[in-house]
Coordinates of C-alpha atoms in Angstrom, one line a residue:
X203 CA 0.0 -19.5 22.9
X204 CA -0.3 -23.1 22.0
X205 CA 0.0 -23.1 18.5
X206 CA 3.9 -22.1 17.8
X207 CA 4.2 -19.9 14.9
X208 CA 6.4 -18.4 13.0
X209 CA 4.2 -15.0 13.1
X210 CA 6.4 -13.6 16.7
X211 CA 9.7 -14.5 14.9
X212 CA 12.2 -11.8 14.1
X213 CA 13.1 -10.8 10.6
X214 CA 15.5 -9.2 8.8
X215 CA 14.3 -7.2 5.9
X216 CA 17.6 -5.3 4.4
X217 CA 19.2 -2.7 6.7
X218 CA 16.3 -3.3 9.2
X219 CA 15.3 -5.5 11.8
X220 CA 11.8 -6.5 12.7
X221 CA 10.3 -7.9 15.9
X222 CA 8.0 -10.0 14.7
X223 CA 6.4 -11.0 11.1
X224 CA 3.1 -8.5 11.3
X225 CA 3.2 -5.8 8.8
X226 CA 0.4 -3.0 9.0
X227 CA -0.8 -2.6 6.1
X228 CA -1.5 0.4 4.3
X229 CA -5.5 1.5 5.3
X230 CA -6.7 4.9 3.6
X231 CA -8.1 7.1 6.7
X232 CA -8.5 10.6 5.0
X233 CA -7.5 12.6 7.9
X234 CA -4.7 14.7 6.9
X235 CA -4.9 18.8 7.6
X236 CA -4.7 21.8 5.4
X237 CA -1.8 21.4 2.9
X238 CA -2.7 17.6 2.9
X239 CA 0.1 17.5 5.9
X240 CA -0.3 14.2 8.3
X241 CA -0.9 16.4 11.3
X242 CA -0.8 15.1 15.3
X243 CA -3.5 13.0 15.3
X244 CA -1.8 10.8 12.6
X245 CA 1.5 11.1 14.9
X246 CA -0.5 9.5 17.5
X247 CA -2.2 7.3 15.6
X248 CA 0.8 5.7 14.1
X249 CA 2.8 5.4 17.3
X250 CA 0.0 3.4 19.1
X251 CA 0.6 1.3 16.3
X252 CA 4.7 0.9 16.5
X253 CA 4.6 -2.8 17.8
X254 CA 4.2 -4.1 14.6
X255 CA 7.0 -5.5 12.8
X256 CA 7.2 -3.1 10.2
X257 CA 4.4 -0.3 9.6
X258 CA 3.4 0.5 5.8
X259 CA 1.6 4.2 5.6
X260 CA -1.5 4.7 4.0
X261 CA -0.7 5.7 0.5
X262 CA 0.7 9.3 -0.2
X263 CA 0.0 10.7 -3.4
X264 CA 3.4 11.9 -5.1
X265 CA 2.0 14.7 -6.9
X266 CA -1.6 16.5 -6.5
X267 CA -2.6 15.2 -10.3
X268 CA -1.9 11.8 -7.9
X269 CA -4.5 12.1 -5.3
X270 CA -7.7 10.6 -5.8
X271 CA -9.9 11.4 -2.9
X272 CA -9.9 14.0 -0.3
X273 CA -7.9 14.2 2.4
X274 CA -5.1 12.1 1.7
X275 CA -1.5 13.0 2.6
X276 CA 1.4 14.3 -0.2
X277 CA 4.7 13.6 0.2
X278 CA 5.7 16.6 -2.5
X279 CA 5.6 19.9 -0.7
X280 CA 8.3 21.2 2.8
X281 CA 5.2 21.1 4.7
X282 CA 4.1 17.7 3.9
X283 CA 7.9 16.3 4.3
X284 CA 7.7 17.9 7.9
X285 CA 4.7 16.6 9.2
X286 CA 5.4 13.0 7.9
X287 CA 8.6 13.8 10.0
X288 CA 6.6 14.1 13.6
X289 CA 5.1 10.5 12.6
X290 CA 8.9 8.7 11.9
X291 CA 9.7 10.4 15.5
X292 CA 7.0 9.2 16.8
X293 CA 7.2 5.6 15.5
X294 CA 11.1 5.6 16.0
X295 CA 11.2 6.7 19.5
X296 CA 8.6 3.9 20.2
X297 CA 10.8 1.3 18.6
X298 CA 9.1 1.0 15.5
X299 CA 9.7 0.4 11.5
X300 CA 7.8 2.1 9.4
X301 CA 7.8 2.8 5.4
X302 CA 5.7 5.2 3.5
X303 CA 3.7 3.9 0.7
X304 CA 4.0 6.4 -2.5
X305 CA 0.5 6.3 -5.1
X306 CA -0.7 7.9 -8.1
X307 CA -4.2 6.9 -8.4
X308 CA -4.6 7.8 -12.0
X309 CA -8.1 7.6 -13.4
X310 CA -9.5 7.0 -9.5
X311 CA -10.0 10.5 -9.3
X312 CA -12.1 13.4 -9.4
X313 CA -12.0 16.8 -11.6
X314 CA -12.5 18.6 -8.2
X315 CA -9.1 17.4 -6.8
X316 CA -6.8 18.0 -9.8
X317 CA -4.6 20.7 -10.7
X318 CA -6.5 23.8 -12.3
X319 CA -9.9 21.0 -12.3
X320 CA -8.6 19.3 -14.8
X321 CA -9.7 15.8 -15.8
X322 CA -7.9 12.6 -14.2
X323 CA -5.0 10.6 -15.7
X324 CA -4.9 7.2 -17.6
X325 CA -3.0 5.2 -20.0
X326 CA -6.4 5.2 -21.6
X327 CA -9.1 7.2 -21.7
X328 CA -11.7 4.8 -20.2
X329 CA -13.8 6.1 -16.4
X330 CA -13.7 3.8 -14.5
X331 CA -17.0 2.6 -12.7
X332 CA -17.0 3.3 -9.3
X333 CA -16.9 6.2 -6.5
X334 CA -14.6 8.5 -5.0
X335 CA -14.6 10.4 -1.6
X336 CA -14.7 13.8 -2.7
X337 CA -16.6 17.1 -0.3
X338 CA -17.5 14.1 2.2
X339 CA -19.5 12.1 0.3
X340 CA -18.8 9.3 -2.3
X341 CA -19.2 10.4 -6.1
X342 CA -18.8 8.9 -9.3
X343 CA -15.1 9.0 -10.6
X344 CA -14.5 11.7 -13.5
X345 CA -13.7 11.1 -17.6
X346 CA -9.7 10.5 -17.5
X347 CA -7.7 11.0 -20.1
X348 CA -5.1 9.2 -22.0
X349 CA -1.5 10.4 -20.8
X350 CA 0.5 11.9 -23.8
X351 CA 3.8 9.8 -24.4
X352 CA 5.6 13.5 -23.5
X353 CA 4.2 13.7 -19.9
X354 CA 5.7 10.0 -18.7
X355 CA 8.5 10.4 -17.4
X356 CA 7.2 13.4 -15.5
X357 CA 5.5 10.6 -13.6
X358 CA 7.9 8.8 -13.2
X359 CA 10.3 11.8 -11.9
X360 CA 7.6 12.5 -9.6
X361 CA 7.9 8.9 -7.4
X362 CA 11.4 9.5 -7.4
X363 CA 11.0 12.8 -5.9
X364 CA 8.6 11.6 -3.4
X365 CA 11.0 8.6 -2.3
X366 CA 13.5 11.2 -1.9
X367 CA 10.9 13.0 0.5
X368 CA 10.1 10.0 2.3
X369 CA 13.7 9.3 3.4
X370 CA 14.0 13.0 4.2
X371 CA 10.8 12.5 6.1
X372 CA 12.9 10.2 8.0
X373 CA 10.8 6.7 6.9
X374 CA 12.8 3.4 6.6
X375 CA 12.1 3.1 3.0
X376 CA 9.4 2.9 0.5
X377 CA 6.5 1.1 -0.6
X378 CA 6.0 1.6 -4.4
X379 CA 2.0 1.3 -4.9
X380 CA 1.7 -1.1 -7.9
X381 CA -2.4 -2.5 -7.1
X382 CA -5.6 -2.2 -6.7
X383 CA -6.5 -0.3 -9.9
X384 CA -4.1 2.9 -9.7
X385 CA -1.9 4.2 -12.1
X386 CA 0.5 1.6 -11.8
X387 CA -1.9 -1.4 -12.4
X388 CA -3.6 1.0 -14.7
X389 CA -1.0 0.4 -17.6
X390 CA -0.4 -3.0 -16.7
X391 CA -3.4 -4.6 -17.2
X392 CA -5.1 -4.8 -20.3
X393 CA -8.5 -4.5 -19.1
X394 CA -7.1 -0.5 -18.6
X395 CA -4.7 -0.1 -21.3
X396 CA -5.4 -0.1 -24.7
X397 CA -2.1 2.6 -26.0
X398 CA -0.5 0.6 -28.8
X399 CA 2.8 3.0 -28.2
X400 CA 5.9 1.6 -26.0
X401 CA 3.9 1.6 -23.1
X402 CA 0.8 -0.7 -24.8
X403 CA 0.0 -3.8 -26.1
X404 CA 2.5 -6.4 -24.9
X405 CA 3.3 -7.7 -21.4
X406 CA 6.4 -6.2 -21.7
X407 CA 5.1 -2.7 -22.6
X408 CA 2.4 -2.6 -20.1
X409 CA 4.9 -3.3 -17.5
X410 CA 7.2 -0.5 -18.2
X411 CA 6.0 2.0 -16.1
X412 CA 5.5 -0.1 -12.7
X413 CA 9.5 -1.3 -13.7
X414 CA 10.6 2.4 -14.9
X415 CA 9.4 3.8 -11.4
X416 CA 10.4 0.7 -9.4
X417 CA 14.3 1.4 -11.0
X418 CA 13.9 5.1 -10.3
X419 CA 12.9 4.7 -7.0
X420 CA 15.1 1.9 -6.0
X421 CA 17.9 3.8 -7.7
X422 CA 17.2 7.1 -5.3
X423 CA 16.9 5.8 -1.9
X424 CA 18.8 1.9 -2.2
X425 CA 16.9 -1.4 -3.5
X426 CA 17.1 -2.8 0.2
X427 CA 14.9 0.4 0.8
X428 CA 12.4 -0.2 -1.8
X429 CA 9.5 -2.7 -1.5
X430 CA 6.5 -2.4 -4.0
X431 CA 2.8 -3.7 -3.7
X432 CA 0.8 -5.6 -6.2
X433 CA -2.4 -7.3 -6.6
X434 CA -2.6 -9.8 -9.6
X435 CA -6.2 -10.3 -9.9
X436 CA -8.2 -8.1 -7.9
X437 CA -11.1 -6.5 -9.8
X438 CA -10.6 -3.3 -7.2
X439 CA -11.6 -0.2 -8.9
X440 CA -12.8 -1.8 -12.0
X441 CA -9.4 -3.1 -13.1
X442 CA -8.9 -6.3 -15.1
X443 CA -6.5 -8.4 -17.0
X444 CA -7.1 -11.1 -19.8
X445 CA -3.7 -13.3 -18.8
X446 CA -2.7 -12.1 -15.1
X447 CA -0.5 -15.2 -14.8
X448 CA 2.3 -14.2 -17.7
X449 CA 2.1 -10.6 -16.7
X450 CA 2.8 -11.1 -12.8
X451 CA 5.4 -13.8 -13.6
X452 CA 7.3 -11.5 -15.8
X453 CA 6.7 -8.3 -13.7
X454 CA 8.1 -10.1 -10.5
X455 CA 10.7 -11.5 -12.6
X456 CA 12.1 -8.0 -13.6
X457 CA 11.0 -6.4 -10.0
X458 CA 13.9 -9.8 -8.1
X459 CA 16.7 -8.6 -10.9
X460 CA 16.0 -5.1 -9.4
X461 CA 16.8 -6.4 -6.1
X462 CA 14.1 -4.9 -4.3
X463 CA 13.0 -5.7 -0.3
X464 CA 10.0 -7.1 -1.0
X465 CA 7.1 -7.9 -3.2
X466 CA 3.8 -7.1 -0.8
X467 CA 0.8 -9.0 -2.9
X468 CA -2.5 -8.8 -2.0
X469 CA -4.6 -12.6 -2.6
X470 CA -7.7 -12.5 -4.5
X471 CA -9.8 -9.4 -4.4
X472 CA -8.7 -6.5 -1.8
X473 CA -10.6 -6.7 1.2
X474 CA -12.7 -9.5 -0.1
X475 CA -12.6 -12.9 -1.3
X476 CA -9.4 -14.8 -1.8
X477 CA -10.7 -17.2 -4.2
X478 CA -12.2 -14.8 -6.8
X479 CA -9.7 -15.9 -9.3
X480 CA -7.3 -18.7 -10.4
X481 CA -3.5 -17.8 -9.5
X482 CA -0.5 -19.3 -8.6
X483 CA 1.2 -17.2 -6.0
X484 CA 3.9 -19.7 -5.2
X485 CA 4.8 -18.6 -8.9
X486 CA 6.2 -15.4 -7.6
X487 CA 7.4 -16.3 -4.0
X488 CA 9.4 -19.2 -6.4
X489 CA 10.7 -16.1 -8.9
X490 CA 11.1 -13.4 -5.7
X491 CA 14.4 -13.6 -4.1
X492 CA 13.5 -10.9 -1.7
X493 CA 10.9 -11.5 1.0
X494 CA 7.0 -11.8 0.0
X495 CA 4.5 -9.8 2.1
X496 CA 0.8 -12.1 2.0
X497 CA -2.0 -9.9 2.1
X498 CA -5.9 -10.2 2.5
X499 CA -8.1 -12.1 5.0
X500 CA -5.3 -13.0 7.2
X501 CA -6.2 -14.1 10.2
X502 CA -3.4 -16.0 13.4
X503 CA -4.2 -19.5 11.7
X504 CA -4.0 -18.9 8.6
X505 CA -1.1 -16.8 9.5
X506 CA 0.6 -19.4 11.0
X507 CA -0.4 -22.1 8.5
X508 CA 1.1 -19.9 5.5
X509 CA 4.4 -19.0 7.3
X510 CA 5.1 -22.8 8.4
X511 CA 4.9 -23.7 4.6
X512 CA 7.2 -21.0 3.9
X513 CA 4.9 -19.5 1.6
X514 CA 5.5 -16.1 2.9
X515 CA 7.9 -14.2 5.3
X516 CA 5.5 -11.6 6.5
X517 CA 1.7 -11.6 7.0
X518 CA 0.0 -8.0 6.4
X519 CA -2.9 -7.2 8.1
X520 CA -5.4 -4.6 7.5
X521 CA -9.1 -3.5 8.5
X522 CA -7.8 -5.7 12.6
X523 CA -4.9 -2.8 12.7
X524 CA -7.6 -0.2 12.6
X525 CA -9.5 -1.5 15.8
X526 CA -6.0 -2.9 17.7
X527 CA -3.2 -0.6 18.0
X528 CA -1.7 -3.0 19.8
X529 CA -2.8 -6.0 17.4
X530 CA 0.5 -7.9 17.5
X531 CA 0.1 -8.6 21.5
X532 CA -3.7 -9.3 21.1
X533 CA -2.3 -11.8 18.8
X534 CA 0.4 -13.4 21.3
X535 CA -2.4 -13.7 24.0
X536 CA -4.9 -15.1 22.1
X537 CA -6.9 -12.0 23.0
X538 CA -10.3 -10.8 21.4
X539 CA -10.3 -8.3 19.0
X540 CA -12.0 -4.4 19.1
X541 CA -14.2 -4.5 16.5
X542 CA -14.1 -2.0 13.9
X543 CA -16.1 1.1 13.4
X544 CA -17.1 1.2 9.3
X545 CA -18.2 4.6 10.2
X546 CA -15.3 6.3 11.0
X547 CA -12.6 4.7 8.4
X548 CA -12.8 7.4 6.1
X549 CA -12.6 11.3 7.6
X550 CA -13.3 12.6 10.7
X551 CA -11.6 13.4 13.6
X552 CA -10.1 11.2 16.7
X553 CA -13.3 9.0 17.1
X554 CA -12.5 5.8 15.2
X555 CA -8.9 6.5 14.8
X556 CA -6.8 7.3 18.0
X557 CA -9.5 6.1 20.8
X558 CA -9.5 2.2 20.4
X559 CA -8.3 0.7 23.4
X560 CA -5.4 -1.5 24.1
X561 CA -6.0 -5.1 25.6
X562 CA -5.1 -3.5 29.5
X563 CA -7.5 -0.6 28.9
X564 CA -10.0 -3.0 27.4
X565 CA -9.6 -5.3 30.5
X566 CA -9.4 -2.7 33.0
X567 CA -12.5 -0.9 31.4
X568 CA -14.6 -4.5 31.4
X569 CA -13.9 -4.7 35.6

């Protein structure tokens, strides 16, 4: 490669070493068996994927009032703990990192999927407007309502015990799901939250929960275990803030005194453009002690051109990760890229998941 980068360096992020800068980012696949349990295509799936430098799970509801479309994996019952366990076997005896990223979606939900069909949770009772995946189609999210003051620190009880499960599972650590319009974002933004109790109004209210849960967690498995994802001003499942700036600074603020891993922040709107909104990002890599994932639209160059400013440590890729199981040597080579099958990302079976080729299979097949 003639460009040197950054992007093939080593990293140390707390206990753990990576091999290189690329994190998989968390991608939503809806493929887990009965039980919601990861089953062996996901053990397969993962394990093609172990050269990254650190591999984030796709998020794993901590609860079944937390899972907002079908299919996803739990990390709250034996069975689910046990089948994540196959996958950190997997991973680990192929030299990999990997974390698990714990969600509760909140209002992004549908009455179908909750317990006794029951509506959704918020910190206000707004629906949002938008779909779900629900009987293998997309549907219109239900009426939430607004969580009772009484029921809060159920929730937050319920990340802790999923951390708890996640180490058990055997995972490196955990990725606290703080963006893209679930729960977490939910009460911090004021688009969402309009409770005028300790959890409303000001910054510092709205923040409580994404701090409560990112102590809790931290607390239960070790801060150097405990990164969290944000996403300061994606409009991603009809989420929205008046001030993101303040709120970020001060939530990031609060998250480096916590001492956590890392702070994995996803630029502009997920999965689309990075310039939807003013923000200063070097605001929170300044205020972040720990390391600072980048996330959305990253490609090599930009990869490398962010990491030689040193405005980020590691560079999280998504949607390429689907199509590459072996991304990061693509990458090295300077190789061309599978392309993706937009078809297949959500349910299904092995086709679109486990059966992309790697670059010798590619070349070999192309002869």
């Amino acid at each position: 490669m003639s460009t040197p980068t950054k992007l093939f360096e080593p990293y140390k992020l707390g206990p753990i070493t990576l091999p290189n800068r690329v994190v998989m980012a968390p991608l939503t696949r809806n493929r887990a068996g009965a039980g919601l349990v990861p089953g062996p295509l996901a053990v397969e799936y993962y394990g093609q994927r172990a050269s990254a430098g650190l591999l984030i799970t796709e998020a794993s509801q901590v609860s079944q009032q937390g899972q907002g479309y079908q299919d996803t994996p739990g990390i709250y019952s034996k069975e689910q703990v046990a089948g994540w366990r196959k996958v950190t076997d997997r991973v680990h005896e192929r030299g990999g990192r990997i974390f698990l990223q714990a969600w509760h979606v909140g209002r992004i939900s549908h009455t179908s999927l909750q317990p006794n069909e029951g509506a959704p949770v918020a910190p206000s009772a707004i629906r949002a407007k938008g779909k779900t995946f629900v009987g293998g189609t997309f549907t219109d999210i239900s009426e939430p309502r607004a969580l009772e003051l009484s029921e809060i620190p159920g929730i937050i009880e319920s990340f802790k015990r999923g951390a708890a499960n996640a180490l058990a599972a055997g995972f490196d650590g955990v990725e606290i799901h703080g963006a893209n319009g679930y729960l977490l974002d939910q009460f911090a933004k004021d688009g969402t939250n309009k409770r005028t109790d300790a959890y409303g109004g000001s910054i510092e209210n709205r923040a409580r929960l994404m701090l409560e849960v990112s102590k809790v967690v931290s607390a239960e498995i070790g801060n150097e275990r405990t990164g969290i994802r944000i996403s300061p001003v994606t409009p991603a499942n009809d989420v929205s803030d008046s001030n993101p700036q303040p709120l970020f600074d001060y939530i990031v603020d609060h998250l480096n005194a916590l001492k956590l891993s890392y702070i994995h922040v996803i630029e502009g709107a997920t999965g689309g453009p990075r310039d939807i909104a003013p923000f200063d990002y070097g605001s929170l890599r300044k205020r972040f002690k720990g390391a600072y994932i980048a996330n959305n639209g990253y490609d090599f160059d930009l990869a490398t051109r962010v990491l030689a400013a040193n405005e980020a440590d590691l560079i999280a890729f998504g949607k390429p990760f689907i199509s590459n199981p072996d991304l990061v040597e693509r990458l090295k080579r300077g190789a061309p890229l599978n392309a993706p099958d937009k078809a297949t990302f959500y349910g299904g079976g092995a086709k679109g998941y486990t059966d992309y080729p790697a670059l010798g299979e590619a070349l070999d097949a192309a002869q």
